[in-house]
Every structure is written in C-alpha cells, then in structure tokens.
Amino acid sequence: MATEARETLSRLATRLAIPMRCTKSQATASIYGRLSLSLRALHSGLEYRALSAKIDDTQFNQLFNSSSLADRARLLSISSPHASSWLSVVPSEGLGLHLNPDQFQVAIKWWLGLDTSGGSLCSLCPDTVLDPLGHHASTFEAGNNLTPDHSHTRPADVLVQNWSRGRPAAFDICVTSPLNTLTLSEAGVCAGAAAQAGEVRKHSANDDKCGDLGWYCVPLVTETYGAWGPEAKACFSQLASRLSIRLQKPKSVILHELYGRLNTCLVRCVATAILYRIQSS
C-alpha cells in the first residue's frame, strides 16, 4: 500500500478509536480487515462476471455455428451494440414508446427467430408464402422490394442547418435487412454488413447532389433488427455530446435514451407489418 494511503488510514484510525472505544491499533486492524473483505468481494464479483461472460460467449458461438446463414445474420444483427435497447425502454403510450400486446408477441417471436408466419400466404403478393423470419413482411410492399433502398429523388429526409463548419447536413434515413439476398452472405459473417452496404449506396446516390448544394451527406442506415451503421452511430454520438451540454445529462444516458426511442419505433413498425400480412391473408 502506498505511503500516502497508509498515513490516511492511520489518521482515520486515530479518529475512530474514541467512538469505537478501542486503541488505535485495534481500530487500524478493524479498518484493514474491512478493506480486505471488500477487496475479496470485489475480486469475486469480477471473477463471476468474467465467467458469466465466457459462458455467454460459448453458448452464443455454439448457437451461431449450428444456425443457417439467415439465422447467423439475424444473430449478428441483434447482438450489435444498441440493437436490443428497445427491450429496456419503459413503455409510454404518450411518448410513442410502446407496443400493444399483439405487436409485442410478434416482435419477441421475430427477435428470437421463431416462426412468425404460420405458413400464411402474403395477401399483397400473389402466390408468395410468408417466410418464418418475417423478412418478406418487413421489407416488401405490394410486390415491391423496399430494401435495400427506399427510392426517392431528394438527397435528404431531414436537413439540419449548421451541422458542421457552418454547412448543413442532409440526413438520409434508410432501413435495410440483413436477410436481403444482396447482402446476406456478408451479413451472415460480419455484424452490421448490411447497414454498411446501405451507407455506401447512399453516398453513391447522393454525394454529388449534396456537394452541389453545399451539404454534407449523412446516411443514417439501420438494419431491421436495429444494428445501425458506423456513420449513424458517429452522428448520434455527436448529437448526444451536444445534448449532454445543453441538458446537463451524461452523454451515455442520452445515447441510451436515443437508441431506445429509435429502436422501439423500428421494432413496432416491423411487428405491425408482420401482423398486417398475417391478419390480411
């Protein structure tokens, strides 16, 4: 123990000796005994957490290695940072942070990779059987593929003034699926691959348009399971830093709330889409 720490404990023992009705040496022994117990408990807790993490990793790897390519893509996506944030959100209908009972049941089945279709036919796409993982229901509308891109001619869904160096930023929001055939082979190996591919497509489509207007192109791409792309995460981190100063709240708290709100809305939309296909079929 460092000299300064020993001197501090010695002064503490001197002060405690009177109310404890003991000698200074006895008070010192009591202090060191309590510290020793605390350190052992802390060490034991760290060992338990490390062991628990190792067990979780082993079980995940066993499940992952025995899964199909589509299930591997799902597992990597749902285990990405912040993807599961919707599960810890306190439900609030007034704030739009809720799922009704039917939505929640479907969302949990979809999240766990259980069959959400029951072999139903898609009511909007003739002769198409809904897949168990809900990919078709969450990404197709009237026979048209909504992912990997929603198509429009404008380079921004949200224009933010003075984003950086006095220039606006064009936030282009996109939801893509890791189960899409265009990215499935990569998404089944690398977490967030579908979101990263979506960012590349957005830059290819909008960089020139944004450049002509003096805007930054900022693609905010998420996978259907809530795995956000690197540029979206960097953008949210910057937003959280600014809000942290303004609201006097820790940045980590703001980020947790932000991802919780976004992913709750995302999961609710997916569950609604699946329910609509099932109930309409």
CSV table of N, CA and C in Angstrom, one decimal, residues 20-181:
chain,number,residue,atom,x,y,z
A,20,MET,N,-15.1,4.2,18.9
A,20,MET,CA,-15.1,2.7,18.9
A,20,MET,C,-14.7,2.1,20.3
A,21,ARG,N,-14.2,3.1,21.2
A,21,ARG,CA,-13.8,2.7,22.5
A,21,ARG,C,-12.7,1.5,22.4
A,22,CYS,N,-11.7,1.8,21.6
A,22,CYS,CA,-10.6,0.8,21.5
A,22,CYS,C,-9.3,1.6,21.3
A,23,THR,N,-8.2,0.9,21.2
A,23,THR,CA,-6.9,1.5,20.9
A,23,THR,C,-6.8,1.8,19.4
A,24,LYS,N,-5.8,2.6,19.1
A,24,LYS,CA,-5.6,3.0,17.7
A,24,LYS,C,-5.2,1.7,16.9
A,25,SER,N,-4.4,0.9,17.5
A,25,SER,CA,-4.0,-0.3,16.8
A,25,SER,C,-5.2,-1.3,16.5
A,26,GLN,N,-6.1,-1.3,17.4
A,26,GLN,CA,-7.3,-2.1,17.2
A,26,GLN,C,-8.2,-1.5,16.1
A,27,ALA,N,-8.3,-0.2,16.1
A,27,ALA,CA,-9.1,0.5,15.1
A,27,ALA,C,-8.5,0.3,13.7
A,28,THR,N,-7.1,0.3,13.7
A,28,THR,CA,-6.4,0.1,12.4
A,28,THR,C,-6.6,-1.3,11.9
A,29,ALA,N,-6.6,-2.3,12.8
A,29,ALA,CA,-6.8,-3.7,12.4
A,29,ALA,C,-8.2,-3.8,11.9
A,30,SER,N,-9.2,-3.2,12.5
A,30,SER,CA,-10.6,-3.3,12.0
A,30,SER,C,-10.7,-2.7,10.6
A,31,ILE,N,-10.1,-1.5,10.4
A,31,ILE,CA,-10.1,-0.9,9.1
A,31,ILE,C,-9.5,-1.8,8.0
A,32,TYR,N,-8.3,-2.3,8.3
A,32,TYR,CA,-7.7,-3.2,7.3
A,32,TYR,C,-8.5,-4.5,7.0
A,33,GLY,N,-9.1,-5.0,8.1
A,33,GLY,CA,-9.9,-6.2,7.9
A,33,GLY,C,-11.1,-5.9,7.0
A,34,ARG,N,-11.8,-4.8,7.2
A,34,ARG,CA,-12.9,-4.4,6.4
A,34,ARG,C,-12.5,-4.2,4.9
A,35,LEU,N,-11.4,-3.5,4.7
A,35,LEU,CA,-10.9,-3.3,3.4
A,35,LEU,C,-10.5,-4.6,2.7
A,36,SER,N,-10.0,-5.5,3.4
A,36,SER,CA,-9.6,-6.8,2.9
A,36,SER,C,-10.9,-7.6,2.4
A,37,LEU,N,-11.9,-7.6,3.3
A,37,LEU,CA,-13.1,-8.2,2.9
A,37,LEU,C,-13.8,-7.6,1.6
A,38,SER,N,-13.7,-6.3,1.6
A,38,SER,CA,-14.3,-5.6,0.4
A,38,SER,C,-13.6,-5.9,-0.9
A,39,LEU,N,-12.2,-6.0,-0.8
A,39,LEU,CA,-11.4,-6.3,-2.0
A,39,LEU,C,-11.7,-7.7,-2.4
A,40,ARG,N,-11.8,-8.6,-1.5
A,40,ARG,CA,-12.1,-10.0,-1.8
A,40,ARG,C,-13.5,-10.1,-2.5
A,41,ALA,N,-14.4,-9.4,-2.0
A,41,ALA,CA,-15.8,-9.4,-2.5
A,41,ALA,C,-15.8,-8.8,-3.9
A,42,LEU,N,-15.0,-7.7,-4.1
A,42,LEU,CA,-14.9,-7.1,-5.4
A,42,LEU,C,-14.3,-8.1,-6.4
A,43,HIS,N,-13.2,-8.7,-6.0
A,43,HIS,CA,-12.5,-9.6,-6.9
A,43,HIS,C,-13.4,-10.8,-7.2
A,44,SER,N,-14.1,-11.3,-6.2
A,44,SER,CA,-15.0,-12.4,-6.5
A,44,SER,C,-16.1,-12.0,-7.5
A,45,GLY,N,-16.6,-10.8,-7.4
A,45,GLY,CA,-17.6,-10.3,-8.3
A,45,GLY,C,-17.1,-10.2,-9.7
A,46,LEU,N,-15.8,-9.7,-9.8
A,46,LEU,CA,-15.2,-9.6,-11.2
A,46,LEU,C,-15.0,-10.9,-11.8
A,47,GLU,N,-14.6,-11.9,-11.0
A,47,GLU,CA,-14.4,-13.3,-11.5
A,47,GLU,C,-15.7,-13.9,-12.0
A,48,TYR,N,-16.8,-13.6,-11.2
A,48,TYR,CA,-18.1,-14.1,-11.6
A,48,TYR,C,-18.6,-13.5,-12.9
A,49,ARG,N,-18.4,-12.2,-13.1
A,49,ARG,CA,-18.8,-11.6,-14.3
A,49,ARG,C,-18.0,-12.1,-15.5
A,50,ALA,N,-16.7,-12.3,-15.3
A,50,ALA,CA,-15.8,-12.8,-16.4
A,50,ALA,C,-16.3,-14.2,-16.7
A,51,LEU,N,-16.6,-15.0,-15.7
A,51,LEU,CA,-17.0,-16.4,-16.0
A,51,LEU,C,-18.4,-16.4,-16.7
A,52,SER,N,-19.3,-15.5,-16.3
A,52,SER,CA,-20.6,-15.4,-16.9
A,52,SER,C,-20.5,-15.0,-18.3
A,53,ALA,N,-19.6,-14.0,-18.6
A,53,ALA,CA,-19.4,-13.6,-20.0
A,53,ALA,C,-18.8,-14.7,-20.9
A,54,LYS,N,-17.9,-15.5,-20.3
A,54,LYS,CA,-17.3,-16.6,-21.1
A,54,LYS,C,-18.4,-17.6,-21.4
A,55,ILE,N,-19.3,-17.9,-20.4
A,55,ILE,CA,-20.3,-18.9,-20.7
A,55,ILE,C,-21.3,-18.4,-21.8
A,56,ASP,N,-21.6,-17.1,-21.7
A,56,ASP,CA,-22.5,-16.5,-22.7
A,56,ASP,C,-21.9,-16.6,-24.1
A,57,ASP,N,-20.6,-16.2,-24.2
A,57,ASP,CA,-19.9,-16.3,-25.5
A,57,ASP,C,-19.9,-17.7,-26.0
A,58,THR,N,-19.6,-18.7,-25.1
A,58,THR,CA,-19.6,-20.1,-25.6
A,58,THR,C,-20.9,-20.5,-26.1
A,59,GLN,N,-22.0,-20.2,-25.4
A,59,GLN,CA,-23.3,-20.6,-25.8
A,59,GLN,C,-23.7,-19.9,-27.1
A,60,PHE,N,-23.3,-18.6,-27.3
A,60,PHE,CA,-23.6,-17.9,-28.5
A,60,PHE,C,-22.9,-18.5,-29.7
A,61,ASN,N,-21.6,-18.9,-29.5
A,61,ASN,CA,-20.9,-19.5,-30.6
A,61,ASN,C,-21.4,-20.8,-31.0
A,62,GLN,N,-21.9,-21.6,-30.0
A,62,GLN,CA,-22.5,-22.9,-30.3
A,62,GLN,C,-23.8,-22.7,-31.1
A,63,LEU,N,-24.6,-21.8,-30.7
A,63,LEU,CA,-25.8,-21.5,-31.4
A,63,LEU,C,-25.5,-21.0,-32.8
A,64,PHE,N,-24.6,-20.1,-32.9
A,64,PHE,CA,-24.2,-19.4,-34.2
A,64,PHE,C,-23.7,-20.5,-35.2
A,65,ASN,N,-22.8,-21.4,-34.7
A,65,ASN,CA,-22.2,-22.4,-35.6
A,65,ASN,C,-23.2,-23.4,-36.1
A,66,SER,N,-24.3,-23.6,-35.4
A,66,SER,CA,-25.3,-24.6,-35.7
A,66,SER,C,-26.5,-24.0,-36.5
A,67,SER,N,-26.4,-22.7,-36.8
A,67,SER,CA,-27.5,-22.0,-37.4
A,67,SER,C,-27.3,-21.9,-38.9
A,68,SER,N,-28.4,-21.6,-39.6
A,68,SER,CA,-28.4,-21.3,-41.1
A,68,SER,C,-27.8,-20.0,-41.3
A,69,LEU,N,-27.5,-19.6,-42.6
A,69,LEU,CA,-26.9,-18.4,-42.9
A,69,LEU,C,-27.8,-17.2,-42.5
A,70,ALA,N,-29.1,-17.4,-42.7
A,70,ALA,CA,-30.1,-16.3,-42.4
A,70,ALA,C,-30.1,-16.1,-40.9
A,71,ASP,N,-30.1,-17.2,-40.1
A,71,ASP,CA,-30.2,-17.1,-38.7
A,71,ASP,C,-28.8,-16.5,-38.1
A,72,ARG,N,-27.7,-16.8,-38.8
A,72,ARG,CA,-26.5,-16.2,-38.4
A,72,ARG,C,-26.5,-14.7,-38.6
A,73,ALA,N,-27.1,-14.2,-39.7
A,73,ALA,CA,-27.2,-12.8,-40.0
A,73,ALA,C,-28.1,-12.2,-38.9
A,74,ARG,N,-29.2,-12.8,-38.5
A,74,ARG,CA,-30.1,-12.3,-37.5
A,74,ARG,C,-29.4,-12.2,-36.2
A,75,LEU,N,-28.6,-13.3,-35.8
A,75,LEU,CA,-27.9,-13.3,-34.5
A,75,LEU,C,-26.9,-12.2,-34.4
A,76,LEU,N,-26.1,-12.0,-35.5
A,76,LEU,CA,-25.1,-10.9,-35.5
A,76,LEU,C,-25.8,-9.6,-35.4
A,77,SER,N,-26.9,-9.4,-36.1
A,77,SER,CA,-27.6,-8.1,-36.1
A,77,SER,C,-28.1,-7.8,-34.7
A,78,ILE,N,-28.8,-8.7,-34.1
A,78,ILE,CA,-29.5,-8.4,-32.8
A,78,ILE,C,-28.4,-8.3,-31.7
A,79,SER,N,-27.2,-8.8,-31.9
A,79,SER,CA,-26.2,-8.7,-30.8
A,79,SER,C,-25.3,-7.5,-31.1
A,80,SER,N,-25.6,-6.7,-32.1
A,80,SER,CA,-24.8,-5.5,-32.3
A,80,SER,C,-25.1,-4.5,-31.2
A,81,PRO,N,-24.2,-3.5,-31.0
A,81,PRO,CA,-24.4,-2.5,-29.9
A,81,PRO,C,-25.7,-1.8,-30.1
A,82,HIS,N,-26.4,-1.6,-29.1
A,82,HIS,CA,-27.7,-0.8,-29.0
A,82,HIS,C,-28.9,-1.5,-29.7
A,83,ALA,N,-28.7,-2.6,-30.4
A,83,ALA,CA,-29.8,-3.2,-31.2
A,83,ALA,C,-30.9,-3.6,-30.2
A,84,SER,N,-30.5,-4.1,-29.0
A,84,SER,CA,-31.6,-4.6,-28.1
A,84,SER,C,-32.0,-3.5,-27.1
A,85,SER,N,-31.7,-2.3,-27.4
A,85,SER,CA,-32.1,-1.2,-26.5
A,85,SER,C,-33.6,-1.0,-26.3
A,86,TRP,N,-34.4,-1.5,-27.3
A,86,TRP,CA,-35.8,-1.4,-27.2
A,86,TRP,C,-36.4,-2.2,-26.0
A,87,LEU,N,-35.6,-3.3,-25.7
A,87,LEU,CA,-36.1,-4.2,-24.6
A,87,LEU,C,-36.1,-3.6,-23.2
A,88,SER,N,-35.2,-2.5,-23.1
A,88,SER,CA,-35.1,-1.9,-21.8
A,88,SER,C,-35.8,-0.6,-21.7
A,89,VAL,N,-36.6,-0.2,-22.7
A,89,VAL,CA,-37.3,1.1,-22.7
A,89,VAL,C,-38.6,0.9,-21.8
A,90,VAL,N,-38.8,1.9,-20.9
A,90,VAL,CA,-40.0,1.9,-20.1
A,90,VAL,C,-41.2,2.3,-21.0
A,91,PRO,N,-42.2,1.4,-21.2
A,91,PRO,CA,-43.3,1.7,-22.1
A,91,PRO,C,-44.1,3.0,-21.7
A,92,SER,N,-44.3,3.8,-22.7
A,92,SER,CA,-45.1,5.0,-22.5
A,92,SER,C,-45.9,5.3,-23.8
A,93,GLU,N,-47.2,5.1,-23.7
A,93,GLU,CA,-48.0,5.4,-24.9
A,93,GLU,C,-48.0,6.9,-25.3
A,94,GLY,N,-47.9,7.7,-24.3
A,94,GLY,CA,-47.9,9.2,-24.6
A,94,GLY,C,-46.7,9.6,-25.4
A,95,LEU,N,-45.5,8.9,-25.1
A,95,LEU,CA,-44.3,9.2,-25.8
A,95,LEU,C,-44.1,8.4,-27.1
A,96,GLY,N,-45.1,7.5,-27.4
A,96,GLY,CA,-44.9,6.6,-28.5
A,96,GLY,C,-43.9,5.5,-28.3
A,97,LEU,N,-43.6,5.2,-27.0
A,97,LEU,CA,-42.6,4.2,-26.7
A,97,LEU,C,-43.4,3.0,-26.1
A,98,HIS,N,-44.2,2.3,-27.0
A,98,HIS,CA,-44.9,1.2,-26.5
A,98,HIS,C,-45.3,0.3,-27.7
A,99,LEU,N,-45.6,-0.9,-27.4
A,99,LEU,CA,-46.1,-1.9,-28.3
A,99,LEU,C,-47.3,-2.5,-27.7
A,100,ASN,N,-48.4,-2.7,-28.4
A,100,ASN,CA,-49.6,-3.3,-27.9
A,100,ASN,C,-49.3,-4.8,-27.7
A,101,PRO,N,-50.1,-5.5,-27.0
A,101,PRO,CA,-49.8,-7.0,-26.7
A,101,PRO,C,-49.6,-7.8,-28.0
A,102,ASP,N,-50.4,-7.6,-29.1
A,102,ASP,CA,-50.1,-8.3,-30.3
A,102,ASP,C,-48.8,-8.0,-30.9
A,103,GLN,N,-48.5,-6.7,-31.0
A,103,GLN,CA,-47.2,-6.3,-31.5
A,103,GLN,C,-46.0,-6.9,-30.7
A,104,PHE,N,-46.1,-6.9,-29.4
A,104,PHE,CA,-45.1,-7.3,-28.6
A,104,PHE,C,-44.8,-8.8,-28.7
A,105,GLN,N,-45.9,-9.6,-28.8
A,105,GLN,CA,-45.8,-11.1,-29.0
A,105,GLN,C,-45.1,-11.4,-30.3
A,106,VAL,N,-45.5,-10.7,-31.4
A,106,VAL,CA,-44.9,-10.9,-32.7
A,106,VAL,C,-43.4,-10.5,-32.7
A,107,ALA,N,-43.2,-9.3,-32.1
A,107,ALA,CA,-41.8,-8.8,-32.0
A,107,ALA,C,-40.9,-9.8,-31.3
A,108,ILE,N,-41.3,-10.3,-30.2
A,108,ILE,CA,-40.5,-11.3,-29.5
A,108,ILE,C,-40.2,-12.5,-30.3
A,109,LYS,N,-41.2,-13.1,-31.0
A,109,LYS,CA,-41.0,-14.2,-31.8
A,109,LYS,C,-40.1,-13.9,-33.0
A,110,TRP,N,-40.3,-12.8,-33.6
A,110,TRP,CA,-39.4,-12.3,-34.7
A,110,TRP,C,-38.0,-12.2,-34.2
A,111,TRP,N,-37.8,-11.6,-33.0
A,111,TRP,CA,-36.5,-11.3,-32.5
A,111,TRP,C,-35.7,-12.6,-32.2
A,112,LEU,N,-36.4,-13.6,-31.7
A,112,LEU,CA,-35.8,-14.9,-31.3
A,112,LEU,C,-35.7,-15.8,-32.5
A,113,GLY,N,-36.2,-15.4,-33.7
A,113,GLY,CA,-36.1,-16.3,-34.8
A,113,GLY,C,-37.1,-17.4,-34.9
A,114,LEU,N,-38.2,-17.2,-34.2
A,114,LEU,CA,-39.3,-18.2,-34.2
A,114,LEU,C,-40.2,-17.9,-35.4
A,115,ASP,N,-41.0,-18.8,-35.8
A,115,ASP,CA,-41.9,-18.7,-37.0
A,115,ASP,C,-43.0,-17.6,-36.7
A,116,THR,N,-43.0,-16.6,-37.5
A,116,THR,CA,-44.0,-15.5,-37.4
A,116,THR,C,-45.1,-15.6,-38.4
A,117,SER,N,-45.0,-16.6,-39.4
A,117,SER,CA,-45.9,-16.6,-40.5
A,117,SER,C,-47.0,-17.7,-40.4
A,118,GLY,N,-46.6,-18.8,-39.8
A,118,GLY,CA,-47.6,-19.9,-39.7
A,118,GLY,C,-47.9,-20.4,-41.1
A,119,GLY,N,-47.0,-20.2,-42.1
A,119,GLY,CA,-47.2,-20.7,-43.4
A,119,GLY,C,-48.2,-19.9,-44.2
A,120,SER,N,-48.6,-18.7,-43.8
A,120,SER,CA,-49.6,-17.9,-44.5
A,120,SER,C,-49.1,-17.4,-45.8
A,121,LEU,N,-50.0,-17.2,-46.7
A,121,LEU,CA,-49.7,-16.5,-48.0
A,121,LEU,C,-49.8,-15.0,-47.8
A,122,CYS,N,-48.9,-14.3,-48.5
A,122,CYS,CA,-48.9,-12.9,-48.4
A,122,CYS,C,-50.1,-12.3,-49.2
A,123,SER,N,-50.9,-11.5,-48.5
A,123,SER,CA,-52.1,-11.0,-49.2
A,123,SER,C,-51.9,-10.0,-50.3
A,124,LEU,N,-50.7,-9.4,-50.2
A,124,LEU,CA,-50.3,-8.3,-51.2
A,124,LEU,C,-49.5,-8.8,-52.4
A,125,CYS,N,-48.9,-10.0,-52.2
A,125,CYS,CA,-48.0,-10.6,-53.2
A,125,CYS,C,-48.6,-11.9,-53.6
A,126,PRO,N,-49.3,-12.1,-54.7
A,126,PRO,CA,-49.9,-13.3,-55.1
A,126,PRO,C,-49.0,-14.5,-55.1
A,127,ASP,N,-49.4,-15.6,-54.5
A,127,ASP,CA,-48.7,-16.9,-54.5
A,127,ASP,C,-47.4,-16.8,-53.8
A,128,THR,N,-47.2,-15.9,-52.9
A,128,THR,CA,-45.9,-15.8,-52.1
A,128,THR,C,-46.2,-16.2,-50.7
A,129,VAL,N,-45.5,-17.2,-50.2
A,129,VAL,CA,-45.6,-17.7,-48.9
A,129,VAL,C,-44.7,-16.8,-47.9
A,130,LEU,N,-45.3,-16.4,-46.8
A,130,LEU,CA,-44.5,-15.6,-45.9
A,130,LEU,C,-43.4,-16.4,-45.3
A,131,ASP,N,-42.2,-15.9,-45.2
A,131,ASP,CA,-41.1,-16.7,-44.6
A,131,ASP,C,-41.2,-16.6,-43.1
A,132,PRO,N,-40.6,-17.6,-42.4
A,132,PRO,CA,-40.7,-17.7,-41.0
A,132,PRO,C,-40.1,-16.5,-40.2
A,133,LEU,N,-39.0,-16.0,-40.8
A,133,LEU,CA,-38.2,-14.9,-40.1
A,133,LEU,C,-38.8,-13.5,-40.3
A,134,GLY,N,-39.9,-13.4,-41.1
A,134,GLY,CA,-40.6,-12.1,-41.3
A,134,GLY,C,-39.9,-11.2,-42.2
A,135,HIS,N,-38.9,-11.7,-43.0
A,135,HIS,CA,-38.2,-10.8,-44.0
A,135,HIS,C,-39.1,-10.2,-45.0
A,136,HIS,N,-39.9,-11.0,-45.6
A,136,HIS,CA,-40.8,-10.6,-46.7
A,136,HIS,C,-41.8,-9.5,-46.2
A,137,ALA,N,-42.4,-9.8,-45.0
A,137,ALA,CA,-43.4,-8.9,-44.5
A,137,ALA,C,-42.8,-7.6,-44.1
A,138,SER,N,-41.6,-7.5,-43.6
A,138,SER,CA,-41.0,-6.3,-43.1
A,138,SER,C,-40.3,-5.5,-44.2
A,139,THR,N,-40.1,-6.1,-45.4
A,139,THR,CA,-39.3,-5.4,-46.4
A,139,THR,C,-40.0,-5.2,-47.8
A,140,PHE,N,-41.2,-5.8,-48.0
A,140,PHE,CA,-41.9,-5.7,-49.2
A,140,PHE,C,-43.2,-5.1,-49.1
A,141,GLU,N,-43.6,-4.3,-50.1
A,141,GLU,CA,-45.0,-3.7,-50.1
A,141,GLU,C,-45.6,-3.9,-51.5
A,142,ALA,N,-46.7,-4.6,-51.6
A,142,ALA,CA,-47.4,-4.7,-52.9
A,142,ALA,C,-46.4,-5.3,-54.0
A,143,GLY,N,-45.6,-6.2,-53.6
A,143,GLY,CA,-44.7,-6.8,-54.6
A,143,GLY,C,-43.4,-6.1,-54.9
A,144,ASN,N,-43.2,-4.9,-54.3
A,144,ASN,CA,-42.0,-4.1,-54.5
A,144,ASN,C,-41.1,-4.2,-53.3
A,145,ASN,N,-39.8,-4.4,-53.6
A,145,ASN,CA,-38.8,-4.5,-52.5
A,145,ASN,C,-38.5,-3.1,-52.0
A,146,LEU,N,-38.7,-3.0,-50.7
A,146,LEU,CA,-38.5,-1.7,-50.0
A,146,LEU,C,-37.0,-1.6,-49.6
A,147,THR,N,-36.3,-2.7,-49.5
A,147,THR,CA,-34.9,-2.7,-49.2
A,147,THR,C,-34.1,-3.3,-50.3
A,148,PRO,N,-32.8,-3.0,-50.5
A,148,PRO,CA,-32.0,-2.3,-49.6
A,148,PRO,C,-32.2,-0.7,-49.6
A,149,ASP,N,-33.0,-0.2,-50.4
A,149,ASP,CA,-33.2,1.2,-50.5
A,149,ASP,C,-34.6,1.6,-50.7
A,150,HIS,N,-35.0,2.7,-50.1
A,150,HIS,CA,-36.3,3.3,-50.5
A,150,HIS,C,-35.9,4.4,-51.5
A,151,SER,N,-36.7,4.4,-52.6
A,151,SER,CA,-36.3,5.2,-53.7
A,151,SER,C,-37.0,6.6,-53.7
A,152,HIS,N,-36.2,7.7,-53.8
A,152,HIS,CA,-36.7,9.0,-54.0
A,152,HIS,C,-35.6,9.8,-54.6
A,153,THR,N,-36.0,11.0,-55.1
A,153,THR,CA,-35.0,11.8,-55.8
A,153,THR,C,-34.3,12.8,-55.0
A,154,ARG,N,-34.9,13.2,-53.8
A,154,ARG,CA,-34.3,14.2,-52.9
A,154,ARG,C,-33.1,13.5,-52.2
A,155,PRO,N,-32.1,14.3,-51.9
A,155,PRO,CA,-30.9,13.7,-51.2
A,155,PRO,C,-31.0,13.7,-49.7
A,156,ALA,N,-32.2,14.1,-49.1
A,156,ALA,CA,-32.3,14.2,-47.7
A,156,ALA,C,-33.7,14.0,-47.2
A,157,ASP,N,-33.8,13.2,-46.1
A,157,ASP,CA,-35.1,13.1,-45.4
A,157,ASP,C,-35.2,14.3,-44.4
A,158,VAL,N,-34.1,14.6,-43.8
A,158,VAL,CA,-34.0,15.7,-42.8
A,158,VAL,C,-32.8,16.6,-43.1
A,159,LEU,N,-33.1,17.9,-43.2
A,159,LEU,CA,-32.0,18.8,-43.4
A,159,LEU,C,-31.7,19.5,-42.1
A,160,VAL,N,-30.4,19.4,-41.7
A,160,VAL,CA,-30.0,20.0,-40.4
A,160,VAL,C,-29.1,21.2,-40.7
A,161,GLN,N,-29.5,22.4,-40.3
A,161,GLN,CA,-28.7,23.6,-40.6
A,161,GLN,C,-27.5,23.6,-39.6
A,162,ASN,N,-26.4,24.2,-40.1
A,162,ASN,CA,-25.2,24.4,-39.3
A,162,ASN,C,-24.7,23.1,-38.6
A,163,TRP,N,-24.7,22.0,-39.3
A,163,TRP,CA,-24.3,20.8,-38.7
A,163,TRP,C,-22.8,20.8,-38.4
A,164,SER,N,-22.0,21.3,-39.3
A,164,SER,CA,-20.5,21.3,-39.1
A,164,SER,C,-19.9,22.3,-40.0
A,165,ARG,N,-19.0,23.2,-39.3
A,165,ARG,CA,-18.3,24.2,-40.1
A,165,ARG,C,-19.3,25.1,-40.8
A,166,GLY,N,-20.5,25.3,-40.3
A,166,GLY,CA,-21.4,26.2,-40.9
A,166,GLY,C,-22.2,25.7,-42.1
A,167,ARG,N,-22.0,24.4,-42.4
A,167,ARG,CA,-22.6,23.8,-43.5
A,167,ARG,C,-23.8,22.9,-43.0
A,168,PRO,N,-24.9,22.8,-43.8
A,168,PRO,CA,-26.0,21.9,-43.4
A,168,PRO,C,-25.6,20.4,-43.7
A,169,ALA,N,-26.4,19.6,-43.1
A,169,ALA,CA,-26.2,18.1,-43.3
A,169,ALA,C,-27.5,17.5,-43.7
A,170,ALA,N,-27.4,16.7,-44.8
A,170,ALA,CA,-28.6,16.0,-45.3
A,170,ALA,C,-28.6,14.6,-44.6
A,171,PHE,N,-29.5,14.4,-43.7
A,171,PHE,CA,-29.7,13.1,-43.1
A,171,PHE,C,-30.6,12.3,-44.0
A,172,ASP,N,-30.1,11.2,-44.5
A,172,ASP,CA,-30.9,10.3,-45.4
A,172,ASP,C,-31.1,9.0,-44.6
A,173,ILE,N,-32.3,8.8,-44.2
A,173,ILE,CA,-32.7,7.7,-43.4
A,173,ILE,C,-33.1,6.5,-44.2
A,174,CYS,N,-32.5,5.3,-43.8
A,174,CYS,CA,-32.8,4.1,-44.6
A,174,CYS,C,-32.8,2.9,-43.7
A,175,VAL,N,-33.8,2.0,-43.9
A,175,VAL,CA,-33.9,0.7,-43.2
A,175,VAL,C,-33.6,-0.4,-44.2
A,176,THR,N,-32.6,-1.2,-43.9
A,176,THR,CA,-32.3,-2.3,-44.8
A,176,THR,C,-32.3,-3.6,-44.0
A,177,SER,N,-32.4,-4.7,-44.7
A,177,SER,CA,-32.5,-6.0,-44.0
A,177,SER,C,-31.2,-6.8,-44.2
A,178,PRO,N,-30.7,-7.4,-43.1
A,178,PRO,CA,-29.5,-8.3,-43.2
A,178,PRO,C,-29.8,-9.6,-43.9
A,179,LEU,N,-31.2,-9.9,-44.1
A,179,LEU,CA,-31.6,-11.1,-44.8
A,179,LEU,C,-31.8,-10.9,-46.3
A,180,ASN,N,-31.5,-9.7,-46.8
A,180,ASN,CA,-31.7,-9.4,-48.2
A,180,ASN,C,-30.6,-10.2,-49.0
A,181,THR,N,-31.0,-10.8,-50.1
A,181,THR,CA,-30.1,-11.6,-50.8
A,181,THR,C,-28.9,-10.9,-51.3
